[in-house]
Amino acid sequence: MSEGRKRVVIEGVFPQVDCGLYPVKRICGDELTVKADIFCDGHDEVSAVLLYRGETEQPWREEQMKHVGNDRWEGSFALRSTGVWHYTIIAWVDHFKSWQKDLLKKYEDGQDVTVELDMIRDQLKKAAETAAGNGNHQASERLHAAADELSSRHSPEQRVALGLISEGHLYSSIMDRPLATRYHHELSVVVEREKAGFSAWYELFPRSLGTDGKRHGTFRDCEELLPELAGMGFDVLYIPPLHPIGSTNRKGKNNAPTADPDDPGSPWAIGAISGGHAQLHPELGTMEDFESLVVKAAAHGLEVALDLAFQCSPDHPYVRDHPEWFFWRPDGTVQFAENPPKKYQDIIPFYFETPDWQSLWQELKRVVTFWIEKGIRIFRVDNPHTKPFPFWEWLIGEIRRDYPDVIFLAEAFTRPKVMYRLAKLGFSQSYTYFTWRTTRDELTAYLGELTRSEVREFFRPNFWPNTPDILPMHLQYGGRPAFIIRLVLAATLSSSYGIYGPVFELGVNDALPGKEEYLDAEKYEIRNWDRNAPGNLKELITTINRIRRENRAFHSTYNVTFYETDNDNLIFYSKVSRDGGNIILVVVNLDPTRVQGGRLHVPLEQLGIAPGHPYLIHDLISDEKSIWQGAWNFIELDPRRMPARIFQIRPRLRHEADFDYYM
Amino acid sequence: MSEGRKRVVIEGVFPQVDCGLYPVKRICGDELTVKADIFCDGHDEVSAVLLYRGETEQPWREEQMKHVGNDRWEGSFALRSTGVWHYTIIAWVDHFKSWQKDLLKKYEDGQDVTVELDMIRDQLKKAAETAAGNGNHQASERLHAAADELSSRHSPEQRVALGLISEGHLYSSIMDRPLATRYHHELSVVVEREKAGFSAWYELFPRSLGTDGKRHGTFRDCEELLPELAGMGFDVLYIPPLHPIGSTNRKGKNNAPTADPDDPGSPWAIGAISGGHAQLHPELGTMEDFESLVVKAAAHGLEVALDLAFQCSPDHPYVRDHPEWFFWRPDGTVQFAENPPKKYQDIIPFYFETPDWQSLWQELKRVVTFWIEKGIRIFRVDNPHTKPFPFWEWLIGEIRRDYPDVIFLAEAFTRPKVMYRLAKLGFSQSYTYFTWRTTRDELTAYLGELTRSEVREFFRPNFWPNTPDILPMHLQYGGRPAFIIRLVLAATLSSSYGIYGPVFELGVNDALPGKEEYLDAEKYEIRNWDRNAPGNLKELITTINRIRRENRAFHSTYNVTFYETDNDNLIFYSKVSRDGGNIILVVVNLDPTRVQGGRLHVPLEQLGIAPGHPYLIHDLISDEKSIWQGAWNFIELDPRRMPARIFQIRPRLRHEADFDYYM
């Protein structure tokens, strides 16, 4: 028979992921609010505290929890530093509080409370004796003194007043807490730096930066572009693999199975005689050039993100030096990589089931730390879903222990549960299905899944309208308006988003026939772009990124709420900052080809707008201001001009004079 | 670094309650279907088995699981005996299956598969060596033989055919299963006998059975009533506490604080000079009389359910013999029981926080086993929410270990989370809020919570329209139709239900003014009822209980589905047996005072009715048959005649000739 007097139940503790198996995720500076169902049998009062501590702290800190109704309790604590924090709950029957409540009720009802007061006195004495028995003489004296004060020389009113204040906390600590219930799990939260939650990515192929269209671009070319990219408002510059490229089975233009002599090959076919994952492709420049790029980028507020593609070209030094890391077939070949229906004949995968898996893991960790030592703190991980889950859990855990500021983005376009599992076990951000979600219903349902379900506790989306692998159908046929629509949606729905440029801002939409792949893709050849070609979206992108930075409502993904419209082509949603001070309404015409008009439903009450009063809406894209009134307002969006509005609304208008609206 | 090659993930395992902390519940003969998300990295094939065993069985049994889509897998096993069963899952990368799939795909595509076949041959040999190394020479020989068969003297077609059948299971058992993932929890299911899930309860006060209205009724009077109660179709006869009743602070009529000399007192004020929880109230009869009642009831298909009210009158022998089991106040009194706003001055609670709690627990267990030895297997537990949760968990666990057929009904009318917790920790059935849910929205929402959420895994409702403590408002003012409405709802919505009679079937609706309590309640006085008074509902109850027995659709609570009606006063729902063979539609007019008509939406497709065909509906209450057609059908229900219909529908009409409908 274990202790049968622990009467309090703690259950339904939130947030937690998979019964506490994985940590929830937060950003440094966040408050973590913990909720739980806490109750005991009968009618006694309960007290509960949230216990929490940083990874390296030993004693738990305590924060009072409060009952918020229907046996639900809440408590919060501030996540003041990156790394892992732990939390759990203890709760106990608070006898003193129960007696006080009973005392007050009876006293206010005019009943004689002599017995109740005497009982409290006796219980204080009992606690004093227990404290003395525990060697806690100071507590014992305080409790004896409180009991003595409750003696009868006071008036009934005085005694009741004393009964209500008499050392309840001290009593609880001695008499109640030994029988406290402790929640059976210790939960944890991984706290990352701000960029893990709010970031604007720009992907480019440095080799296409050669100015004459023939010359192989270099890290130095990249450096020259930094002011422009920073000016457009991006804060992550993501570069595809920059290692030596294999020549065996090298792919030609448009993924042709054989390459011409001057074809550069896919950067993802990593490894040649000149080196592997810790070396640079010679034509890009030297290690010094690379380090210079990283430093200069930082000076412009840009972080360089590297691609972690754990795979090899057949020419990779690993193949020669570590044949045990590959699966050899009876004909002496290694099966090349497949991601059905795609085939990568120029790439061979590691054999993670090798008996020598531990040395493989250690080597891959060494690759990551190598680049960390070169100043890299962000990695975009290529196809993590084709490597074992336990590997990522170990690798990310190992890296985070020493470098809690390292951010990992999972490039897994695969089945939902696989993507979510990768996020649970540590990836900071993840690619998503946004790339293919285009209708109002699709977007609303998908954002609902990401922001209203348990998923929000561990999965941070990063929305990409395009990637070097994906030119989706709607961009192929929607013209320039389609690019604007997808830009605004990505940048305003998700606090992290990215574009693959300059093809995105140039509106490049030539695809391989019947496929969602770029024609003459940079993956297989060096291209030359006129970054300032007419019709480019650089100015709009600059505006959107500025709006995102300036409006805290866009610094979280989880604060989106969709509202009604009477036209399915119009999507309408709000983003509101945590303190309610920054209120944004976004409306987008999802049809890139036609003017769409319709009424939007503004939930006045919810947004703090006094019904019957006019309110100012300020379109942050066009900088136009107008006055709306009432809940339903008509709007018309011409995609050829601008298919979207991002309105800022002034909050708490009801407390201001009417004239202020027109400022 | 723990084993990094266990590549399969098992998560989202269902059913489970509170992360596996509590067992799910099922009825003997049920199949338990277990679902889980199971997947691995990459594109390899996965195999999974459900492991299960009875409490006392040692080796696990295995059942194959099947992929049902979106990485969700399912497997089932039969619960062939009462008691606790355990289950968990293991899953592994099935390399042989992966190679076979790859082989077949390439072969059907016309590719040369020599290398693939050679690889399978080599892998078979490798497995043969591993088996030999493990000392499993028989397996080794079989694998060698399979590898030899795959040698090149066969035609390509023969080799492919051999590759597809070559000892995949054996290969997996030797090479894959050592790297299988085992789900991190062992889950359990408590299996109870049928009555835990399907039962019709009748509660009565034996002392009111004295034929002349003065004489104290006895167990023998009870015996005489057995044929009538059995004839009405009840299978549980629940009797309030039948122990000696205290005289100190005895309650008078209508809960008066003082009693007249001839007032019998509340049966829940247990304990007097003549004994306590293991003795019988002398005026009811002897222990032999009681045992005779239990045996005779069983002969009529009725089980006697006893009331476990763990509390004492001030005269209980425990108070004298075990003062340490009570909380004494400074004035030498024990605080009486309260269940705000109700006060029970004649009842004192046990002090479960006594240092001597273990002896108290043991004594209460002794009380339960005492009655079990008298033949009792069903207990209705009075106010379990005022005793500690760990006590119930322990007590029910202890009793169930020796007597898995004992059923506990929790009489906890309290906050939802408290009620659910009691169910989780072992109660077979629970009282519910049904007693106060009267509108269509209320009933639909409540049944949704009970049958469509996790609650269904552990909480078995028992619907009571009335109890000795509760005469709800709608029964006070709705006349006879209200009693019929509540009877039909209770009996058809929940597979377990009960009435407190004969006041229910007599439609007694006199209440204390402004309260939901009976006037001149039997709790405090002996009443005399004319069980055959005109207008009684005995015949209807008999019909309803017969319909319940004969139609398997009513043997579960969790198969209810609500359908649309265009009149809020009409509630319309189906109950369908697990095999689909018994389809029932119930419609009830919730307004006891007015005729209500409206259209009901019959989901034809869902019920297997061919659209455009007529279908026979058979009202099992009136035995009238009629023909409906199409989805929307009009109905009008006059509460003064009969406010409800229970239609049986013939399933799979589309496969029969039209004339059959009219049989």
PDB file of C-alpha atoms in Angstrom, chain B residues 304-461:
ATOM      1  CA  VAL B 304     -29.269  -7.681  -6.013  1.00  0.00           C
ATOM      2  CA  ALA B 305     -27.042  -4.566  -5.918  1.00  0.00           C
ATOM      3  CA  LEU B 306     -26.038  -3.227  -2.526  1.00  0.00           C
ATOM      4  CA  ASP B 307     -25.293   0.329  -1.539  1.00  0.00           C
ATOM      5  CA  LEU B 308     -21.752   0.988  -0.308  1.00  0.00           C
ATOM      6  CA  ALA B 309     -22.107   4.104   1.802  1.00  0.00           C
ATOM      7  CA  PHE B 310     -18.839   4.518   3.648  1.00  0.00           C
ATOM      8  CA  GLN B 311     -20.003   6.769   6.454  1.00  0.00           C
ATOM      9  CA  CYS B 312     -21.483   6.341   9.912  1.00  0.00           C
ATOM     10  CA  SER B 313     -24.256   7.460  12.119  1.00  0.00           C
ATOM     11  CA  PRO B 314     -22.883   8.758  15.430  1.00  0.00           C
ATOM     12  CA  ASP B 315     -24.101   5.468  16.929  1.00  0.00           C
ATOM     13  CA  HIS B 316     -21.994   3.235  14.665  1.00  0.00           C
ATOM     14  CA  PRO B 317     -19.825   0.754  16.607  1.00  0.00           C
ATOM     15  CA  TYR B 318     -16.807   2.102  14.701  1.00  0.00           C
ATOM     16  CA  VAL B 319     -17.155   5.448  16.488  1.00  0.00           C
ATOM     17  CA  ARG B 320     -16.662   3.749  19.828  1.00  0.00           C
ATOM     18  CA  ASP B 321     -14.174   1.071  18.734  1.00  0.00           C
ATOM     19  CA  HIS B 322     -12.126   3.152  16.294  1.00  0.00           C
ATOM     20  CA  PRO B 323     -12.210   6.806  17.306  1.00  0.00           C
ATOM     21  CA  GLU B 324      -8.973   7.186  15.330  1.00  0.00           C
ATOM     22  CA  TRP B 325     -10.978   6.814  12.112  1.00  0.00           C
ATOM     23  CA  PHE B 326     -12.831  10.091  12.746  1.00  0.00           C
ATOM     24  CA  PHE B 327     -11.776  13.722  13.003  1.00  0.00           C
ATOM     25  CA  TRP B 328     -12.593  15.029  16.472  1.00  0.00           C
ATOM     26  CA  ARG B 329     -13.086  18.707  17.017  1.00  0.00           C
ATOM     27  CA  PRO B 330     -11.990  20.553  20.156  1.00  0.00           C
ATOM     28  CA  ASP B 331     -15.536  20.281  21.577  1.00  0.00           C
ATOM     29  CA  GLY B 332     -15.447  16.481  21.335  1.00  0.00           C
ATOM     30  CA  THR B 333     -17.757  16.311  18.337  1.00  0.00           C
ATOM     31  CA  VAL B 334     -17.193  15.050  14.840  1.00  0.00           C
ATOM     32  CA  GLN B 335     -18.094  17.390  11.987  1.00  0.00           C
ATOM     33  CA  PHE B 336     -21.141  15.903  10.253  1.00  0.00           C
ATOM     34  CA  ALA B 337     -21.207  15.302   6.518  1.00  0.00           C
ATOM     35  CA  GLU B 338     -21.964  18.081   4.065  1.00  0.00           C
ATOM     36  CA  ASN B 339     -22.454  17.972   0.334  1.00  0.00           C
ATOM     37  CA  PRO B 340     -23.146  21.671  -0.140  1.00  0.00           C
ATOM     38  CA  PRO B 341     -25.812  22.897   0.013  1.00  0.00           C
ATOM     39  CA  LYS B 342     -27.070  19.664   1.578  1.00  0.00           C
ATOM     40  CA  LYS B 343     -26.335  18.913   5.251  1.00  0.00           C
ATOM     41  CA  TYR B 344     -26.394  15.457   6.778  1.00  0.00           C
ATOM     42  CA  GLN B 345     -26.464  15.972  10.545  1.00  0.00           C
ATOM     43  CA  ASP B 346     -27.185  12.272  11.056  1.00  0.00           C
ATOM     44  CA  ILE B 347     -24.052  11.189   9.225  1.00  0.00           C
ATOM     45  CA  ILE B 348     -20.361  11.545  10.109  1.00  0.00           C
ATOM     46  CA  PRO B 349     -17.634  10.883   7.579  1.00  0.00           C
ATOM     47  CA  PHE B 350     -14.543   8.782   7.986  1.00  0.00           C
ATOM     48  CA  TYR B 351     -11.306  10.709   8.470  1.00  0.00           C
ATOM     49  CA  PHE B 352      -9.315   9.299   5.578  1.00  0.00           C
ATOM     50  CA  GLU B 353      -6.284  11.371   6.536  1.00  0.00           C
ATOM     51  CA  THR B 354      -5.946   9.573   9.852  1.00  0.00           C
ATOM     52  CA  PRO B 355      -2.445   8.207  10.488  1.00  0.00           C
ATOM     53  CA  ASP B 356      -4.332   4.930  10.882  1.00  0.00           C
ATOM     54  CA  TRP B 357      -5.679   5.078   7.315  1.00  0.00           C
ATOM     55  CA  GLN B 358      -4.371   1.637   6.450  1.00  0.00           C
ATOM     56  CA  SER B 359      -6.499  -0.129   9.040  1.00  0.00           C
ATOM     57  CA  LEU B 360      -9.509   1.901   7.889  1.00  0.00           C
ATOM     58  CA  TRP B 361      -8.935   0.846   4.267  1.00  0.00           C
ATOM     59  CA  GLN B 362      -8.582  -2.782   5.290  1.00  0.00           C
ATOM     60  CA  GLU B 363     -11.791  -2.676   7.303  1.00  0.00           C
ATOM     61  CA  LEU B 364     -13.739  -1.170   4.412  1.00  0.00           C
ATOM     62  CA  LYS B 365     -12.372  -3.827   2.115  1.00  0.00           C
ATOM     63  CA  ARG B 366     -13.525  -6.397   4.668  1.00  0.00           C
ATOM     64  CA  VAL B 367     -17.053  -4.940   4.426  1.00  0.00           C
ATOM     65  CA  VAL B 368     -17.052  -5.392   0.659  1.00  0.00           C
ATOM     66  CA  THR B 369     -15.765  -8.952   0.773  1.00  0.00           C
ATOM     67  CA  PHE B 370     -18.266  -9.733   3.517  1.00  0.00           C
ATOM     68  CA  TRP B 371     -21.141  -8.975   1.151  1.00  0.00           C
ATOM     69  CA  ILE B 372     -19.421 -10.618  -1.765  1.00  0.00           C
ATOM     70  CA  GLU B 373     -19.390 -13.770   0.314  1.00  0.00           C
ATOM     71  CA  LYS B 374     -23.133 -13.333   0.780  1.00  0.00           C
ATOM     72  CA  GLY B 375     -23.508 -13.526  -2.987  1.00  0.00           C
ATOM     73  CA  ILE B 376     -23.434  -9.854  -3.926  1.00  0.00           C
ATOM     74  CA  ARG B 377     -21.573  -8.942  -7.130  1.00  0.00           C
ATOM     75  CA  ILE B 378     -22.864  -5.414  -7.781  1.00  0.00           C
ATOM     76  CA  PHE B 379     -22.288  -2.366  -5.603  1.00  0.00           C
ATOM     77  CA  ARG B 380     -23.706   1.096  -6.061  1.00  0.00           C
ATOM     78  CA  VAL B 381     -21.189   3.331  -4.295  1.00  0.00           C
ATOM     79  CA  ASP B 382     -22.595   6.316  -2.451  1.00  0.00           C
ATOM     80  CA  ASN B 383     -20.748   9.627  -2.962  1.00  0.00           C
ATOM     81  CA  PRO B 384     -17.383   8.149  -3.950  1.00  0.00           C
ATOM     82  CA  HIS B 385     -16.134  11.663  -4.676  1.00  0.00           C
ATOM     83  CA  THR B 386     -16.000  12.436  -0.953  1.00  0.00           C
ATOM     84  CA  LYS B 387     -13.425   9.707  -0.318  1.00  0.00           C
ATOM     85  CA  PRO B 388      -9.837   9.816  -1.618  1.00  0.00           C
ATOM     86  CA  PHE B 389      -9.198   8.679  -5.180  1.00  0.00           C
ATOM     87  CA  PRO B 390      -6.263   6.445  -4.134  1.00  0.00           C
ATOM     88  CA  PHE B 391      -8.626   4.560  -1.819  1.00  0.00           C
ATOM     89  CA  TRP B 392     -10.983   3.617  -4.657  1.00  0.00           C
ATOM     90  CA  GLU B 393      -8.156   2.720  -6.958  1.00  0.00           C
ATOM     91  CA  TRP B 394      -6.767   0.401  -4.325  1.00  0.00           C
ATOM     92  CA  LEU B 395     -10.098  -1.045  -3.208  1.00  0.00           C
ATOM     93  CA  ILE B 396     -11.449  -1.786  -6.685  1.00  0.00           C
ATOM     94  CA  GLY B 397      -8.073  -3.206  -7.709  1.00  0.00           C
ATOM     95  CA  GLU B 398      -7.979  -5.477  -4.670  1.00  0.00           C
ATOM     96  CA  ILE B 399     -11.541  -6.727  -5.149  1.00  0.00           C
ATOM     97  CA  ARG B 400     -11.207  -7.187  -8.901  1.00  0.00           C
ATOM     98  CA  ARG B 401      -8.071  -9.252  -8.501  1.00  0.00           C
ATOM     99  CA  ASP B 402     -10.058 -11.906  -6.643  1.00  0.00           C
ATOM    100  CA  TYR B 403     -13.529 -11.213  -8.076  1.00  0.00           C
ATOM    101  CA  PRO B 404     -13.276  -9.873 -11.631  1.00  0.00           C
ATOM    102  CA  ASP B 405     -17.073 -10.135 -11.946  1.00  0.00           C
ATOM    103  CA  VAL B 406     -17.809  -7.485  -9.331  1.00  0.00           C
ATOM    104  CA  ILE B 407     -19.421  -4.330 -10.747  1.00  0.00           C
ATOM    105  CA  PHE B 408     -19.111  -0.909  -9.110  1.00  0.00           C
ATOM    106  CA  LEU B 409     -21.476   1.963  -9.969  1.00  0.00           C
ATOM    107  CA  ALA B 410     -20.236   5.399  -8.920  1.00  0.00           C
ATOM    108  CA  GLU B 411     -22.943   7.648  -7.547  1.00  0.00           C
ATOM    109  CA  ALA B 412     -21.009  10.864  -7.980  1.00  0.00           C
ATOM    110  CA  PHE B 413     -23.130  13.819  -9.032  1.00  0.00           C
ATOM    111  CA  THR B 414     -20.306  16.317  -9.034  1.00  0.00           C
ATOM    112  CA  ARG B 415     -17.883  18.212 -11.306  1.00  0.00           C
ATOM    113  CA  PRO B 416     -17.091  16.501 -14.613  1.00  0.00           C
ATOM    114  CA  LYS B 417     -13.386  15.929 -14.077  1.00  0.00           C
ATOM    115  CA  VAL B 418     -13.996  14.336 -10.691  1.00  0.00           C
ATOM    116  CA  MET B 419     -16.585  11.987 -12.192  1.00  0.00           C
ATOM    117  CA  TYR B 420     -14.278  11.033 -15.032  1.00  0.00           C
ATOM    118  CA  ARG B 421     -11.365  10.431 -12.684  1.00  0.00           C
ATOM    119  CA  LEU B 422     -13.427   7.972 -10.631  1.00  0.00           C
ATOM    120  CA  ALA B 423     -14.303   6.125 -13.819  1.00  0.00           C
ATOM    121  CA  LYS B 424     -10.671   6.031 -14.900  1.00  0.00           C
ATOM    122  CA  LEU B 425      -9.525   4.441 -11.689  1.00  0.00           C
ATOM    123  CA  GLY B 426     -11.931   1.575 -11.863  1.00  0.00           C
ATOM    124  CA  PHE B 427     -15.676   2.159 -11.496  1.00  0.00           C
ATOM    125  CA  SER B 428     -17.603   0.010 -13.977  1.00  0.00           C
ATOM    126  CA  GLN B 429     -20.473   2.447 -14.408  1.00  0.00           C
ATOM    127  CA  SER B 430     -21.266   6.007 -13.403  1.00  0.00           C
ATOM    128  CA  TYR B 431     -24.249   8.202 -12.726  1.00  0.00           C
ATOM    129  CA  THR B 432     -24.397  11.098 -15.177  1.00  0.00           C
ATOM    130  CA  TYR B 433     -25.786  14.536 -15.941  1.00  0.00           C
ATOM    131  CA  PHE B 434     -28.497  12.909 -18.068  1.00  0.00           C
ATOM    132  CA  THR B 435     -30.862  13.558 -15.167  1.00  0.00           C
ATOM    133  CA  TRP B 436     -30.777  17.272 -16.072  1.00  0.00           C
ATOM    134  CA  ARG B 437     -30.196  17.196 -19.837  1.00  0.00           C
ATOM    135  CA  THR B 438     -33.540  17.732 -21.523  1.00  0.00           C
ATOM    136  CA  THR B 439     -33.227  19.704 -24.763  1.00  0.00           C
ATOM    137  CA  ARG B 440     -32.051  18.370 -28.079  1.00  0.00           C
ATOM    138  CA  ASP B 441     -28.887  20.466 -27.988  1.00  0.00           C
ATOM    139  CA  GLU B 442     -28.079  19.441 -24.430  1.00  0.00           C
ATOM    140  CA  LEU B 443     -28.629  15.752 -25.104  1.00  0.00           C
ATOM    141  CA  THR B 444     -26.724  15.806 -28.388  1.00  0.00           C
ATOM    142  CA  ALA B 445     -23.764  17.622 -26.872  1.00  0.00           C
ATOM    143  CA  TYR B 446     -23.658  15.414 -23.799  1.00  0.00           C
ATOM    144  CA  LEU B 447     -23.930  12.170 -25.728  1.00  0.00           C
ATOM    145  CA  GLY B 448     -21.261  13.507 -28.053  1.00  0.00           C
ATOM    146  CA  GLU B 449     -18.930  13.964 -25.102  1.00  0.00           C
ATOM    147  CA  LEU B 450     -19.709  10.497 -23.735  1.00  0.00           C
ATOM    148  CA  THR B 451     -19.528   8.571 -26.995  1.00  0.00           C
ATOM    149  CA  ARG B 452     -17.260  10.483 -29.408  1.00  0.00           C
ATOM    150  CA  SER B 453     -14.381  11.565 -27.168  1.00  0.00           C
ATOM    151  CA  GLU B 454     -11.730   9.693 -25.194  1.00  0.00           C
ATOM    152  CA  VAL B 455     -14.351   9.463 -22.438  1.00  0.00           C
ATOM    153  CA  ARG B 456     -15.896   6.442 -24.170  1.00  0.00           C
ATOM    154  CA  GLU B 457     -12.787   4.425 -23.390  1.00  0.00           C
ATOM    155  CA  PHE B 458     -13.266   4.534 -19.614  1.00  0.00           C
ATOM    156  CA  PHE B 459     -16.667   5.979 -18.653  1.00  0.00           C
ATOM    157  CA  ARG B 460     -19.795   3.817 -18.895  1.00  0.00           C
ATOM    158  CA  PRO B 461     -22.847   5.936 -18.265  1.00  0.00           C
TER     159      PRO B 461
END
